[in-house]
mmCIF file of C-alpha atoms and ligand atoms in Angstrom:
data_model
loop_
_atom_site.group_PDB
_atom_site.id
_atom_site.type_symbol
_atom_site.label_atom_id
_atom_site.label_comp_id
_atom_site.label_asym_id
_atom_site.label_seq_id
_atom_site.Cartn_x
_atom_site.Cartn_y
_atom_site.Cartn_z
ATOM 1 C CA UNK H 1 -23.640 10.550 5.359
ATOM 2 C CA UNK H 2 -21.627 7.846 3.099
ATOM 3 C CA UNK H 3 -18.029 8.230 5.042
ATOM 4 C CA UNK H 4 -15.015 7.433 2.825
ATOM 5 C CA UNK H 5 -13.871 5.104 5.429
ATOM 6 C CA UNK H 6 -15.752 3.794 8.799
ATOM 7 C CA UNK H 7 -12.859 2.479 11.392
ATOM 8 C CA UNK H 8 -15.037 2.643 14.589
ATOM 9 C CA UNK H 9 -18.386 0.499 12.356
ATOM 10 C CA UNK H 10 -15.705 -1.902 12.402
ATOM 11 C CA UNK H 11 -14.902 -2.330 15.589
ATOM 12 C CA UNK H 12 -17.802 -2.078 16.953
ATOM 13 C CA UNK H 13 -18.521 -5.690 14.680
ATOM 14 C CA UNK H 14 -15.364 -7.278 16.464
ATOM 15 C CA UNK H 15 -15.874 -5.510 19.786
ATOM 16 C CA UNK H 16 -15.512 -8.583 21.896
ATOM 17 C CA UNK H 17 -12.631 -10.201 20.113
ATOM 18 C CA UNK H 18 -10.631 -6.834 19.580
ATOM 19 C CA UNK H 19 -11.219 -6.160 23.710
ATOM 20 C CA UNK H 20 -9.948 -9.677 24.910
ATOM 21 C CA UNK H 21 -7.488 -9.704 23.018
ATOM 22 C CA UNK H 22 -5.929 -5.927 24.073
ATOM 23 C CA UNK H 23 -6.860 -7.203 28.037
ATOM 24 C CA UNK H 24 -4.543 -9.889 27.560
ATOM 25 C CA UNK H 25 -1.652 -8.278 26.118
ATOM 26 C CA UNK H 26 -1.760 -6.275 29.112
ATOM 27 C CA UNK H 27 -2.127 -9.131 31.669
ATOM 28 C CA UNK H 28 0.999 -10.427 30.370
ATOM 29 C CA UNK H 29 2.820 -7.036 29.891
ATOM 30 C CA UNK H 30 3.884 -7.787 26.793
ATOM 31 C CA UNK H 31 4.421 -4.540 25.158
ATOM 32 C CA UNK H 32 6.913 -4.963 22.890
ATOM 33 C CA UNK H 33 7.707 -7.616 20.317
ATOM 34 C CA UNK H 34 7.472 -10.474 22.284
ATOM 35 C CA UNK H 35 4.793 -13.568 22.114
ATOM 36 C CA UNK H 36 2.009 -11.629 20.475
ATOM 37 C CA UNK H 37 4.534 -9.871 17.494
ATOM 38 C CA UNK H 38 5.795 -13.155 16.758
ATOM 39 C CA UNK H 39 2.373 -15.121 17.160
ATOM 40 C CA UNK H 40 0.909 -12.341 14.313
ATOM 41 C CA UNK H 41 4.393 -12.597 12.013
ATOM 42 C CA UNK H 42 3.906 -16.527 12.408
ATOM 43 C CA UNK H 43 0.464 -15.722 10.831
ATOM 44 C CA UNK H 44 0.870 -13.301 8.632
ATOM 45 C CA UNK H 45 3.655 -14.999 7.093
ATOM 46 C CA UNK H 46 1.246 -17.850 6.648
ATOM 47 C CA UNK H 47 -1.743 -16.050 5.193
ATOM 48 C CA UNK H 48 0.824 -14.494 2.207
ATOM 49 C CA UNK H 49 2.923 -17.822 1.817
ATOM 50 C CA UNK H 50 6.341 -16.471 2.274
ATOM 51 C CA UNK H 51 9.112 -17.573 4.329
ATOM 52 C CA UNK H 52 9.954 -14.980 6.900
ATOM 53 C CA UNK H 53 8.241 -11.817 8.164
ATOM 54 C CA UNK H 54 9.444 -9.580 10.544
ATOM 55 C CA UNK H 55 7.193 -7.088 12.357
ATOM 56 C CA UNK H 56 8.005 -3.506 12.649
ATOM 57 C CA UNK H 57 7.191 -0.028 13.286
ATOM 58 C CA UNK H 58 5.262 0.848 10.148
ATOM 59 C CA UNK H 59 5.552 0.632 6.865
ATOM 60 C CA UNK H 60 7.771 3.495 5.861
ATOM 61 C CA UNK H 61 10.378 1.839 8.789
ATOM 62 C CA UNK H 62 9.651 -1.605 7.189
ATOM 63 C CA UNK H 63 11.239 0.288 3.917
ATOM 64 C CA UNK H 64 14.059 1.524 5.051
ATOM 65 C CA UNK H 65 15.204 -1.505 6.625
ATOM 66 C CA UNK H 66 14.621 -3.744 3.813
ATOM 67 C CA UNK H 67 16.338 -1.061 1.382
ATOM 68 C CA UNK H 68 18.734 -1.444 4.201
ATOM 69 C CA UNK H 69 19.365 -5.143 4.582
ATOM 70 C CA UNK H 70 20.155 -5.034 0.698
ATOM 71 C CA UNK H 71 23.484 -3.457 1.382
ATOM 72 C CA UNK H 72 23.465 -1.230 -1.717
ATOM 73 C CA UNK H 73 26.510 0.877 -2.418
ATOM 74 C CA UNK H 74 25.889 4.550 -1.120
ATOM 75 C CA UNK H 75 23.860 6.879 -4.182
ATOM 76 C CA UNK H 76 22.612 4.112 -5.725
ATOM 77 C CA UNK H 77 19.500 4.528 -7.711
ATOM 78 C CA UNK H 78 16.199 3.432 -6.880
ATOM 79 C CA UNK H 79 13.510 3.140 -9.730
ATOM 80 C CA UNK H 80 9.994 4.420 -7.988
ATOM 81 C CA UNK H 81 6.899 4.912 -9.601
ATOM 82 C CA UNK H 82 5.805 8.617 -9.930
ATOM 83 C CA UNK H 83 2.141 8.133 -8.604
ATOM 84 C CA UNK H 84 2.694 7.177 -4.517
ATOM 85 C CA UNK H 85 2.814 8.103 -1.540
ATOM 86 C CA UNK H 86 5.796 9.782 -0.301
ATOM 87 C CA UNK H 87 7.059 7.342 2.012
ATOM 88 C CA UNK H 88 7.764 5.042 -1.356
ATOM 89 C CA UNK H 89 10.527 7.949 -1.913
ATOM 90 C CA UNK H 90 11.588 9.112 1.062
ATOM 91 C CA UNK H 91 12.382 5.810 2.419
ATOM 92 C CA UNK H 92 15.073 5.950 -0.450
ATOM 93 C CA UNK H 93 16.821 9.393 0.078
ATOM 94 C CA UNK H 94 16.775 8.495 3.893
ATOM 95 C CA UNK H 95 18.942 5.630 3.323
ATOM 96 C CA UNK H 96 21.487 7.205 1.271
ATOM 97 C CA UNK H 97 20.000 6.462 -2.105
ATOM 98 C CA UNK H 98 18.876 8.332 -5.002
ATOM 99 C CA UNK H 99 15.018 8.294 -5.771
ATOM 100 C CA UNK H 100 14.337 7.765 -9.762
ATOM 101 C CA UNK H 101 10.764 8.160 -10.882
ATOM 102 C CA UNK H 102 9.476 6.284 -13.411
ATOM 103 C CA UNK H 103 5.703 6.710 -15.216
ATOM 104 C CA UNK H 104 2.884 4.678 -14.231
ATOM 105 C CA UNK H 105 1.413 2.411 -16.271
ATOM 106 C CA UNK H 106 -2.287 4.528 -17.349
ATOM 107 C CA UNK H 107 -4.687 1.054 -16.626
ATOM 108 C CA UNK H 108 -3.483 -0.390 -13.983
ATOM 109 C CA UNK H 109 -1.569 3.287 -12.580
ATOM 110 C CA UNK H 110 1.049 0.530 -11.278
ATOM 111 C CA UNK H 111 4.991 0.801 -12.596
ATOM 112 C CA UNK H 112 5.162 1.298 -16.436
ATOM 113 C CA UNK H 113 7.710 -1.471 -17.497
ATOM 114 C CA UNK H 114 8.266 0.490 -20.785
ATOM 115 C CA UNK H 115 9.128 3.679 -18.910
ATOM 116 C CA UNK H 116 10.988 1.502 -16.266
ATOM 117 C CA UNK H 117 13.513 0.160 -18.926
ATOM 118 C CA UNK H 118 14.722 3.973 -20.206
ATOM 119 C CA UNK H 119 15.367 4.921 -16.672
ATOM 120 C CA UNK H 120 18.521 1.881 -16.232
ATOM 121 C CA UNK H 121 21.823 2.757 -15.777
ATOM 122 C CA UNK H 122 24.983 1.258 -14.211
ATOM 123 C CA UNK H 123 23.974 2.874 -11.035
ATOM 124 C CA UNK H 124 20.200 1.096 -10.715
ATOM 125 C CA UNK H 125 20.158 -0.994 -7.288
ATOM 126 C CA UNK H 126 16.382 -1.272 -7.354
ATOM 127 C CA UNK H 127 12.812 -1.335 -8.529
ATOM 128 C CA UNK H 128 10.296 -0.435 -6.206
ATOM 129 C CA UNK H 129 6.981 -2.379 -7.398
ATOM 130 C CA UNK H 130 4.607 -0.406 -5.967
ATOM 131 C CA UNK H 131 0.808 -2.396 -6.005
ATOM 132 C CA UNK H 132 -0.983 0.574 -6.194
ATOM 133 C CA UNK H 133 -4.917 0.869 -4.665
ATOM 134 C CA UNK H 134 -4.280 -3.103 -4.562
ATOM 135 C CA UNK H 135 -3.837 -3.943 -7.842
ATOM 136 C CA UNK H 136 -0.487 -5.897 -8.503
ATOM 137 C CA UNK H 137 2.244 -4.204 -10.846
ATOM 138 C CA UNK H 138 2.978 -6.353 -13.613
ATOM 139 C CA UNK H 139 5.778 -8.289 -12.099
ATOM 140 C CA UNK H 140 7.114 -10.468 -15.084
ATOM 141 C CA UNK H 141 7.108 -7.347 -17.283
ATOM 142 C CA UNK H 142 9.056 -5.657 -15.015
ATOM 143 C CA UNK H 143 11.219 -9.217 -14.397
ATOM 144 C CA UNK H 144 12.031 -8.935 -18.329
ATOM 145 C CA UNK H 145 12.955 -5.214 -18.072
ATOM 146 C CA UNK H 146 15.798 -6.127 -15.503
ATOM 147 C CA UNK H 147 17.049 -10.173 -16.442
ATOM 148 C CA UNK H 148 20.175 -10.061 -16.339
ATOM 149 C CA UNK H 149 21.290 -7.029 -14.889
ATOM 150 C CA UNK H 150 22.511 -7.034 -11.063
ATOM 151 C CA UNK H 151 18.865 -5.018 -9.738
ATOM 152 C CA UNK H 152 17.017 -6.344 -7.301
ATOM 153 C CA UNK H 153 12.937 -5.825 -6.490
ATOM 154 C CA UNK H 154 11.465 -4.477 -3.336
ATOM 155 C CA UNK H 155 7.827 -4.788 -3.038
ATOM 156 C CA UNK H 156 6.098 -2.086 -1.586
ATOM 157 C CA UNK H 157 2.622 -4.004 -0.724
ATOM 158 C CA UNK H 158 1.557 -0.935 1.657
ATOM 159 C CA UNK H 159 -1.962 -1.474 0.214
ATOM 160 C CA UNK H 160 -1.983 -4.783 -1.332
ATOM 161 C CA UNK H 161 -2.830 -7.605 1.276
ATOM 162 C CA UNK H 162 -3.878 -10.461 -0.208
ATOM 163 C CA UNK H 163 -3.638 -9.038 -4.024
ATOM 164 C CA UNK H 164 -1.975 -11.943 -6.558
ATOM 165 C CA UNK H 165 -0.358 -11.589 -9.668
ATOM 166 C CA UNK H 166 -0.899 -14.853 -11.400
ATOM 167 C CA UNK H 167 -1.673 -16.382 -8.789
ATOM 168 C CA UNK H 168 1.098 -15.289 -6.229
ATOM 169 C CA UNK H 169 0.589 -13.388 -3.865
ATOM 170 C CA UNK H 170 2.206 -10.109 -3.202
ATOM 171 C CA UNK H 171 4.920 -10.087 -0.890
ATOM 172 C CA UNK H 172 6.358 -13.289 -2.080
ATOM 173 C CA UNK H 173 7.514 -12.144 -5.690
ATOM 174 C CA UNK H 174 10.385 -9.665 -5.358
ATOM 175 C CA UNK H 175 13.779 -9.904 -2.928
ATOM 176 C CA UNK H 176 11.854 -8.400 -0.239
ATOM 177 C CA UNK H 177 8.466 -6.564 0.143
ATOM 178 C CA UNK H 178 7.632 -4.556 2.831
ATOM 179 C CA UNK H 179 3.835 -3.802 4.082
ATOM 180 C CA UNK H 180 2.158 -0.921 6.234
ATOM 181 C CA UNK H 181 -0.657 -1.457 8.745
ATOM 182 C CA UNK H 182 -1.932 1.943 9.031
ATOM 183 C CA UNK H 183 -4.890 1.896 10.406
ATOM 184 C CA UNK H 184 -7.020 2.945 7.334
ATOM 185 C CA UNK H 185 -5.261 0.298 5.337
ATOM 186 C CA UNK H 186 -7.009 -2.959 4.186
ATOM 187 C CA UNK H 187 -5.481 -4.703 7.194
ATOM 188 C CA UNK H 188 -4.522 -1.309 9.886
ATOM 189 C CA UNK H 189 -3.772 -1.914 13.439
ATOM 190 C CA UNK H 190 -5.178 0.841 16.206
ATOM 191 C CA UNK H 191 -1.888 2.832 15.725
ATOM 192 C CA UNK H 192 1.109 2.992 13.350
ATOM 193 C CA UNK H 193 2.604 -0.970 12.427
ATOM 194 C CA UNK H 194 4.377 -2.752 9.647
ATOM 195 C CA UNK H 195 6.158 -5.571 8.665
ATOM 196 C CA UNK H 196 8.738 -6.918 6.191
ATOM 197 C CA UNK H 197 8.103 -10.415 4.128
ATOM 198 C CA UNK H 198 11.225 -12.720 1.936
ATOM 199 C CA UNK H 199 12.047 -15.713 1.099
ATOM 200 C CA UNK H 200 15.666 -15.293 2.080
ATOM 201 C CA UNK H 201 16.962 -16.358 5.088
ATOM 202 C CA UNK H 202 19.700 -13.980 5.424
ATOM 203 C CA UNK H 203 17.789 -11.187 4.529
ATOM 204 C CA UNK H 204 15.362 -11.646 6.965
ATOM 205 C CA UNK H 205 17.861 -12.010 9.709
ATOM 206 C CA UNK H 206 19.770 -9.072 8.755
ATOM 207 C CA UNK H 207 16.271 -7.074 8.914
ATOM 208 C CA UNK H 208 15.344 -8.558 12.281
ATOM 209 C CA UNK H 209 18.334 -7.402 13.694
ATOM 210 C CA UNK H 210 18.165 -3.939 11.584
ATOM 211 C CA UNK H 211 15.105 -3.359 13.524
ATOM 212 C CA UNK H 212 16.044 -4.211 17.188
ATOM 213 C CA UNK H 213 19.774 -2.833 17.781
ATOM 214 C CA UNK H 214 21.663 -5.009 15.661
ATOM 215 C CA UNK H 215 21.129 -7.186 17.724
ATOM 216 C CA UNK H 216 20.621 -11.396 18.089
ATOM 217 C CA UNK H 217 20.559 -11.556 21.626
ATOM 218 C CA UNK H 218 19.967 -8.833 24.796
ATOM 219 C CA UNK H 219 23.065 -7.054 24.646
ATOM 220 C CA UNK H 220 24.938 -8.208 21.879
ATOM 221 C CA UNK H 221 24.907 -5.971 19.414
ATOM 222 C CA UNK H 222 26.666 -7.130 15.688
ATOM 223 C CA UNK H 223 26.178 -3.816 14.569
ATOM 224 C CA UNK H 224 24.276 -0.242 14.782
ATOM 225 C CA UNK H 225 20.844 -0.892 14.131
ATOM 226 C CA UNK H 226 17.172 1.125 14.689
ATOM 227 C CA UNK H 227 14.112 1.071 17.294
ATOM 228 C CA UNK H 228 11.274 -0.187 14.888
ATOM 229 C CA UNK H 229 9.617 -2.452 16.365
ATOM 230 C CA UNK H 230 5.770 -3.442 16.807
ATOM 231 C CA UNK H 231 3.968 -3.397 19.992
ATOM 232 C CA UNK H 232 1.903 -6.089 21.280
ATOM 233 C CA UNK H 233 -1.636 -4.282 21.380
ATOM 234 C CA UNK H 234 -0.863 -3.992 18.100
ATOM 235 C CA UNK H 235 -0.122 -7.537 17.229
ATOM 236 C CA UNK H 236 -2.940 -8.569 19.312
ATOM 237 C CA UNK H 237 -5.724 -6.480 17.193
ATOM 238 C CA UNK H 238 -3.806 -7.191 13.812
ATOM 239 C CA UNK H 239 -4.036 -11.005 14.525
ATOM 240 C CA UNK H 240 -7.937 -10.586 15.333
ATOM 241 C CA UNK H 241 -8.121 -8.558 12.432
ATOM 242 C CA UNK H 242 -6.071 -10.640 9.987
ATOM 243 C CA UNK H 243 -9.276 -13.818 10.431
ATOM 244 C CA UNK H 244 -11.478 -10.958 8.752
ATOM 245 C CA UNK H 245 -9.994 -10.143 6.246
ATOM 246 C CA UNK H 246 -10.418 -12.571 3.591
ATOM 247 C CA UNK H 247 -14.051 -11.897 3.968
ATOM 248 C CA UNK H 248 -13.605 -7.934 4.255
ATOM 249 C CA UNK H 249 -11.301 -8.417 1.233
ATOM 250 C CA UNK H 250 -14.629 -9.909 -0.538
ATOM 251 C CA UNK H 251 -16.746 -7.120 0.310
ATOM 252 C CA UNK H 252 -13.909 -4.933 -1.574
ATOM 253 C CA UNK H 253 -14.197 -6.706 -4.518
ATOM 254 C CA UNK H 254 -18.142 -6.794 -4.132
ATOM 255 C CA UNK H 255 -18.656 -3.392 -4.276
ATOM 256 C CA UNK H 256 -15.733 -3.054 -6.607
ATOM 257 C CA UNK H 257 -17.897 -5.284 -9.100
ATOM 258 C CA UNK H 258 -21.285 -2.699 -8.123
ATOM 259 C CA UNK H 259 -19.522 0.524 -9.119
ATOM 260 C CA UNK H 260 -18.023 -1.248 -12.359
ATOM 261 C CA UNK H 261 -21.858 -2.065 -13.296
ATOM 262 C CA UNK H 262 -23.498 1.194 -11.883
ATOM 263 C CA UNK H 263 -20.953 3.402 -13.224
ATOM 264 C CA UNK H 264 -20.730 1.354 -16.748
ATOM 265 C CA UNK H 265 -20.739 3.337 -19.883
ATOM 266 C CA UNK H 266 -20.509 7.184 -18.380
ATOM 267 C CA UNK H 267 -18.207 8.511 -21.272
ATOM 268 C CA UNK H 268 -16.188 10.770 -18.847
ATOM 269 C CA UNK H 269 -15.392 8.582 -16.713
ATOM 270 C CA UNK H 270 -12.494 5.692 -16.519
ATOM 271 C CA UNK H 271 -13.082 3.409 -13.962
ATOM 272 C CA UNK H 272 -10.427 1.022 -12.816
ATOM 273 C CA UNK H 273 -9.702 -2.407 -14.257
ATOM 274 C CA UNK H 274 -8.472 -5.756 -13.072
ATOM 275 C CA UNK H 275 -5.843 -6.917 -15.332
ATOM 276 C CA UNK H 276 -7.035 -10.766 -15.909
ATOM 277 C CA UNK H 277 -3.520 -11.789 -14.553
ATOM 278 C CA UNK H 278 -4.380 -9.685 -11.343
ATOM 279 C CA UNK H 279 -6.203 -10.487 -7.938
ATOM 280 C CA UNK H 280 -7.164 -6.149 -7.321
ATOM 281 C CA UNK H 281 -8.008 -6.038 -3.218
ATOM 282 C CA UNK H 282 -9.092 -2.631 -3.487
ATOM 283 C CA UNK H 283 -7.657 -0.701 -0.982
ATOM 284 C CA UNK H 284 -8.473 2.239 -3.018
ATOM 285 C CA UNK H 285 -11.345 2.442 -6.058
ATOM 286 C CA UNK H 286 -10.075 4.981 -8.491
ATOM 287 C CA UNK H 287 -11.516 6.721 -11.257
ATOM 288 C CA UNK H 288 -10.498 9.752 -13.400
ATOM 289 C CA UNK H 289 -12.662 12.260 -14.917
ATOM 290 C CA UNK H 290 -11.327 15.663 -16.219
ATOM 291 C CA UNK H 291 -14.101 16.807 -13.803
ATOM 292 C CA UNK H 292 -12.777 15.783 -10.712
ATOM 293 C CA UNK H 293 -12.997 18.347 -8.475
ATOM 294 C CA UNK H 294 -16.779 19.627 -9.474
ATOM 295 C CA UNK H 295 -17.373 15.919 -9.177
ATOM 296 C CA UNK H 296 -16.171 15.539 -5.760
ATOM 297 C CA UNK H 297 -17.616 19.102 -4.444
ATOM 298 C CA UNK H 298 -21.037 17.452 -6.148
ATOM 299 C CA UNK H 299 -20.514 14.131 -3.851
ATOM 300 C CA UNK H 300 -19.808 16.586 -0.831
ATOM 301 C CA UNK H 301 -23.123 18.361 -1.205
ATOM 302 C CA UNK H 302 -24.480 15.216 -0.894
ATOM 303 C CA UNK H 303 -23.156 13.920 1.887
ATOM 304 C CA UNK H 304 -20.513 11.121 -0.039
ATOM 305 C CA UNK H 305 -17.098 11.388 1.151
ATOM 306 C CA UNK H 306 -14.439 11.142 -1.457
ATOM 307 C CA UNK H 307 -10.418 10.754 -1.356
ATOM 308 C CA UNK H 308 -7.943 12.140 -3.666
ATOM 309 C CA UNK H 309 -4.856 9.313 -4.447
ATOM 310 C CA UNK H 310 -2.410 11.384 -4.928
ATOM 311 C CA UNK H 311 -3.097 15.153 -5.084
ATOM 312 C CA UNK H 312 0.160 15.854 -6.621
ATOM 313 C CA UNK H 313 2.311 13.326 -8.382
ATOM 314 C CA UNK H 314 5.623 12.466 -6.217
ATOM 315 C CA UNK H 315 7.753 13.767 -9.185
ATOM 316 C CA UNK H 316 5.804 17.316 -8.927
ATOM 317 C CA UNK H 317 5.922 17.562 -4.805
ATOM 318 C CA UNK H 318 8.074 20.642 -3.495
ATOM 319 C CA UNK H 319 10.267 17.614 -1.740
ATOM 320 C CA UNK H 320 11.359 16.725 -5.344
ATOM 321 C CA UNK H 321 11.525 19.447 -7.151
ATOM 322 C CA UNK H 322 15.211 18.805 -7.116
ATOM 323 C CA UNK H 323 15.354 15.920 -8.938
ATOM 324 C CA UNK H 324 13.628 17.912 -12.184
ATOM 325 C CA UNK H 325 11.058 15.384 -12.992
ATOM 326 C CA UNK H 326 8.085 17.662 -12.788
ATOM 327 C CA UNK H 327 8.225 18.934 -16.179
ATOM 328 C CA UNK H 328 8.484 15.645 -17.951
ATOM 329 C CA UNK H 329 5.237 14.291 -19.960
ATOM 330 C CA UNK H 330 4.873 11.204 -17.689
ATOM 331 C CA UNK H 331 1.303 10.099 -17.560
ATOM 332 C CA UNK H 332 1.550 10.815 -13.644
ATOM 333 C CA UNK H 333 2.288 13.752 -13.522
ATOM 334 C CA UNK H 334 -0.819 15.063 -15.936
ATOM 335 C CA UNK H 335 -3.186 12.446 -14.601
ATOM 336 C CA UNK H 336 -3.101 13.659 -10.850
ATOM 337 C CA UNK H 337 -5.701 16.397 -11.440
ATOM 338 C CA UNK H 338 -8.368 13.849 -12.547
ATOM 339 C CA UNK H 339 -8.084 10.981 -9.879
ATOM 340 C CA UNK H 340 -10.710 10.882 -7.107
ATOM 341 C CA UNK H 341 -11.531 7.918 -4.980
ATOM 342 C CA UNK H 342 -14.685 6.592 -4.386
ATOM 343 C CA UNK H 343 -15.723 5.198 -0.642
ATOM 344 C CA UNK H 344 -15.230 1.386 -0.553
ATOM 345 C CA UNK H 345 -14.698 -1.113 2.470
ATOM 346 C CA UNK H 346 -16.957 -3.113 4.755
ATOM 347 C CA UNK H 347 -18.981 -0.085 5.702
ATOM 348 C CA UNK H 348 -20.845 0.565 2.836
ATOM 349 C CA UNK H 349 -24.340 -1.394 2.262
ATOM 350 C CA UNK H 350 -25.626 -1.868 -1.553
ATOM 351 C CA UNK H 351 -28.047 0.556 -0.949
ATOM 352 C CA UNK H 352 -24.994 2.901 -0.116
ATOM 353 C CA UNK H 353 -22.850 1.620 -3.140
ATOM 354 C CA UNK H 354 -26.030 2.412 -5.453
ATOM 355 C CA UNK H 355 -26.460 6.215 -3.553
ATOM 356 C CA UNK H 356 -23.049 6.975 -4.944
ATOM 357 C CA UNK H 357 -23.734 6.338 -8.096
ATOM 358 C CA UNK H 358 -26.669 7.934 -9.101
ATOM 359 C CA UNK H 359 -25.121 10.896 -7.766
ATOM 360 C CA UNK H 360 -22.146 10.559 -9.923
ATOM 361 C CA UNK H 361 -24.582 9.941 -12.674
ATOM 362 C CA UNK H 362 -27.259 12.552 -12.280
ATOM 363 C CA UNK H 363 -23.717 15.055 -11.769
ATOM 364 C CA UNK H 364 -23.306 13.964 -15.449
ATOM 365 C CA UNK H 365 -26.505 14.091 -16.475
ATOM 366 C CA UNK H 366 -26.837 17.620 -15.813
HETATM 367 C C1 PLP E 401 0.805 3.838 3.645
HETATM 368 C C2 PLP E 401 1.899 3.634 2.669
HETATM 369 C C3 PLP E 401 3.245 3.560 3.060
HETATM 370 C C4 PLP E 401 3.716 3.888 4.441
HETATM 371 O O1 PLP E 401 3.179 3.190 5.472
HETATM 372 P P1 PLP E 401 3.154 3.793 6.972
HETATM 373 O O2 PLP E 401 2.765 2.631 7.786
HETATM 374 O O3 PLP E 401 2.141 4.892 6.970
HETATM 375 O O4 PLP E 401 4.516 4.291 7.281
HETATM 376 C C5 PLP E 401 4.197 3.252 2.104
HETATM 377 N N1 PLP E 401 3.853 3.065 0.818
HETATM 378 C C6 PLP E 401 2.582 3.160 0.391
HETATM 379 C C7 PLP E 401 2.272 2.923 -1.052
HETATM 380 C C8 PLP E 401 1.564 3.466 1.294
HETATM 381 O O5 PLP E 401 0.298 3.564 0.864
#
């Protein structure tokens, strides 16, 4: 059995490290926040290159608070790509704004910076840059599409650590960027985790506070703020974790590089690029065929595991429907029935990599 994702392989190569480091937490009872939150923000903050970054809940939480540390007046609009996951949205309408899809761009499936610029008005507060699967959106385009107008950029690098556009790396491009460490996400604590990352000083105060109380100190609260904060056992695994990744980031983009060749030159299938402006990390490997689901019910029979990213476009869901963005001819919302994505991460062995394939290719052959 190929499985589309292998948590417990993984642990079971950091066993010792990952153990220690939960028995200590618990020797010093620190639960909440405290030295191991800050020792992993300290880190993480490092490994990105950005300023500040403040742990949290997870990374729909770590969206809502940086939407809310930008102080936007109440119903603004917030530009978000079509093809996400829901939390991209919802973490807009929960804070008192109005959601706005835009199309995705059909290479990259990232925010279409053509599409963005028709869906401005006076009321646009914000572009979410979404880096979908890992691949960075096309952050100067979109800088062009909004100079001079008062809108800022949230970064939504739920499944983009480590990715670069020209050379920066996500998280450190927008106002603020926000990032999820769901367990099945390139870097995913044991249990639900997130974080926020800026430059800016005050925003990063105003979301530290957003996050504990609205508060500086114990009991002296500025304002009313949330409960979001990240545990310690978390912090503790996502700091053993976070050494790894570089080199579980290269395995990505290993096997990325294997399907590209395997899978070269099959006429119904697109297979994902990397932009040459673009450091992809892979969270997800994505390809669309018009015969998706035969294809995947094909890879099932033999024992692949396969992921679909995203069923339905966000613009099509029954949470939307209100908005009336279903019926539009967006590329994401007529691409959604031919996306399926192929296993990838540091369980898979060449041998593995190469199974897949000649399954998808004898599925064509036939
Ligand atoms: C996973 C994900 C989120 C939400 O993160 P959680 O930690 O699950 O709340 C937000 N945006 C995108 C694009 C995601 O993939």
């Amino acid at each position: 059995m190929i499985r589309f994702l292998d948590l417990y392989k993984q642990y079971e190569s950091i066993k010792e490290e990952i153990d220690a480091a939960i028995s200590s937490v618990i020797k010093e009872t620190a639960f909440i926040n405290g030295t191991y939150a800050a020792a992993f923000e300290e880190e993480f903050a490092e490994y990105i290159g950005v300023g500040h970054c403040i742990a949290c809940g997870n990374g729909t939480d770590a969206l809502e608070i940086a939407i809310e540390s930008l102080n936007f007046p109440p119903k603004s609009e917030i530009i978000v790509p079509a093809n996400s996951f829901i939390a991209s949205g919802e973490s807009v309408t929960r804070s008192g704004h109005k959601v706005v899809f835009c199309d995705v761009d059909p290479e990259t499936y990232t925010i279409s910076p053509a599409d963005l610029a028709s869906r401005i008005t006076d009321k646009t507060a914000a572009v979410m840059a979404v880096h979908l699967y890992g691949h960075p959106c096309d952050m100067d385009a979109i800088k062009d599409v909004i100079n001079g107008k008062n809108i800022r950029i949230i970064e939504d690098c739920a499944q983009a650590h480590g990715a670069q556009y020209k050379g920066q790396t996500a998280g450190t491009i927008g106002d603020i960027a926000t990032f999820s460490f769901f367990p099945g996400k390139n870097l995913g604590a044991y249990g639900d985790a997130g974080a926020i990352t800026t430059h800016n000083s005050e925003l990063a105060k105003k979301c530290r506070m957003i996050a504990n109380h609205g508060r500086i100190g114990k009991y002296n609260h500025e304002f009313e703020g949330r409960n979001s904060r990240m545990d310690g056992i978390q912090a503790a695994i996502l700091s053993v974790k976070l050494k790894h990744l570089p080199a579980w980031t290269e395995i990505r983009r290993k096997i990325a590089g294997q399907y590209n060749q395997l899978l070269h030159g099959l006429d119904s299938v697109t297979l994902p690029v990397e932009k040459d402006w673009a450091r992809h990390v892979y969270h997800l490997y994505v390809v669309r065929t018009g015969l998706r689901d035969d294809l995947k019910t094909h890879l099932e029979e033999k024992k692949i595991k396969t992921g679909i990213h995203y069923p339905t476009s966000l613009a099509k869901l029954p949470a939307y429907k209100y908005l009336k963005q279903y019926d539009t001819d967006m590329f994401a919302n007529k691409s959604d029935t031919d996306l399926l994505s192929l296993p990838i991460g540091d369980h898979l062995t060449d041998d593995m990599v190469a199974l897949v394939c000649n399954e998808i290719r004898s599925f064509f052959s036939k």
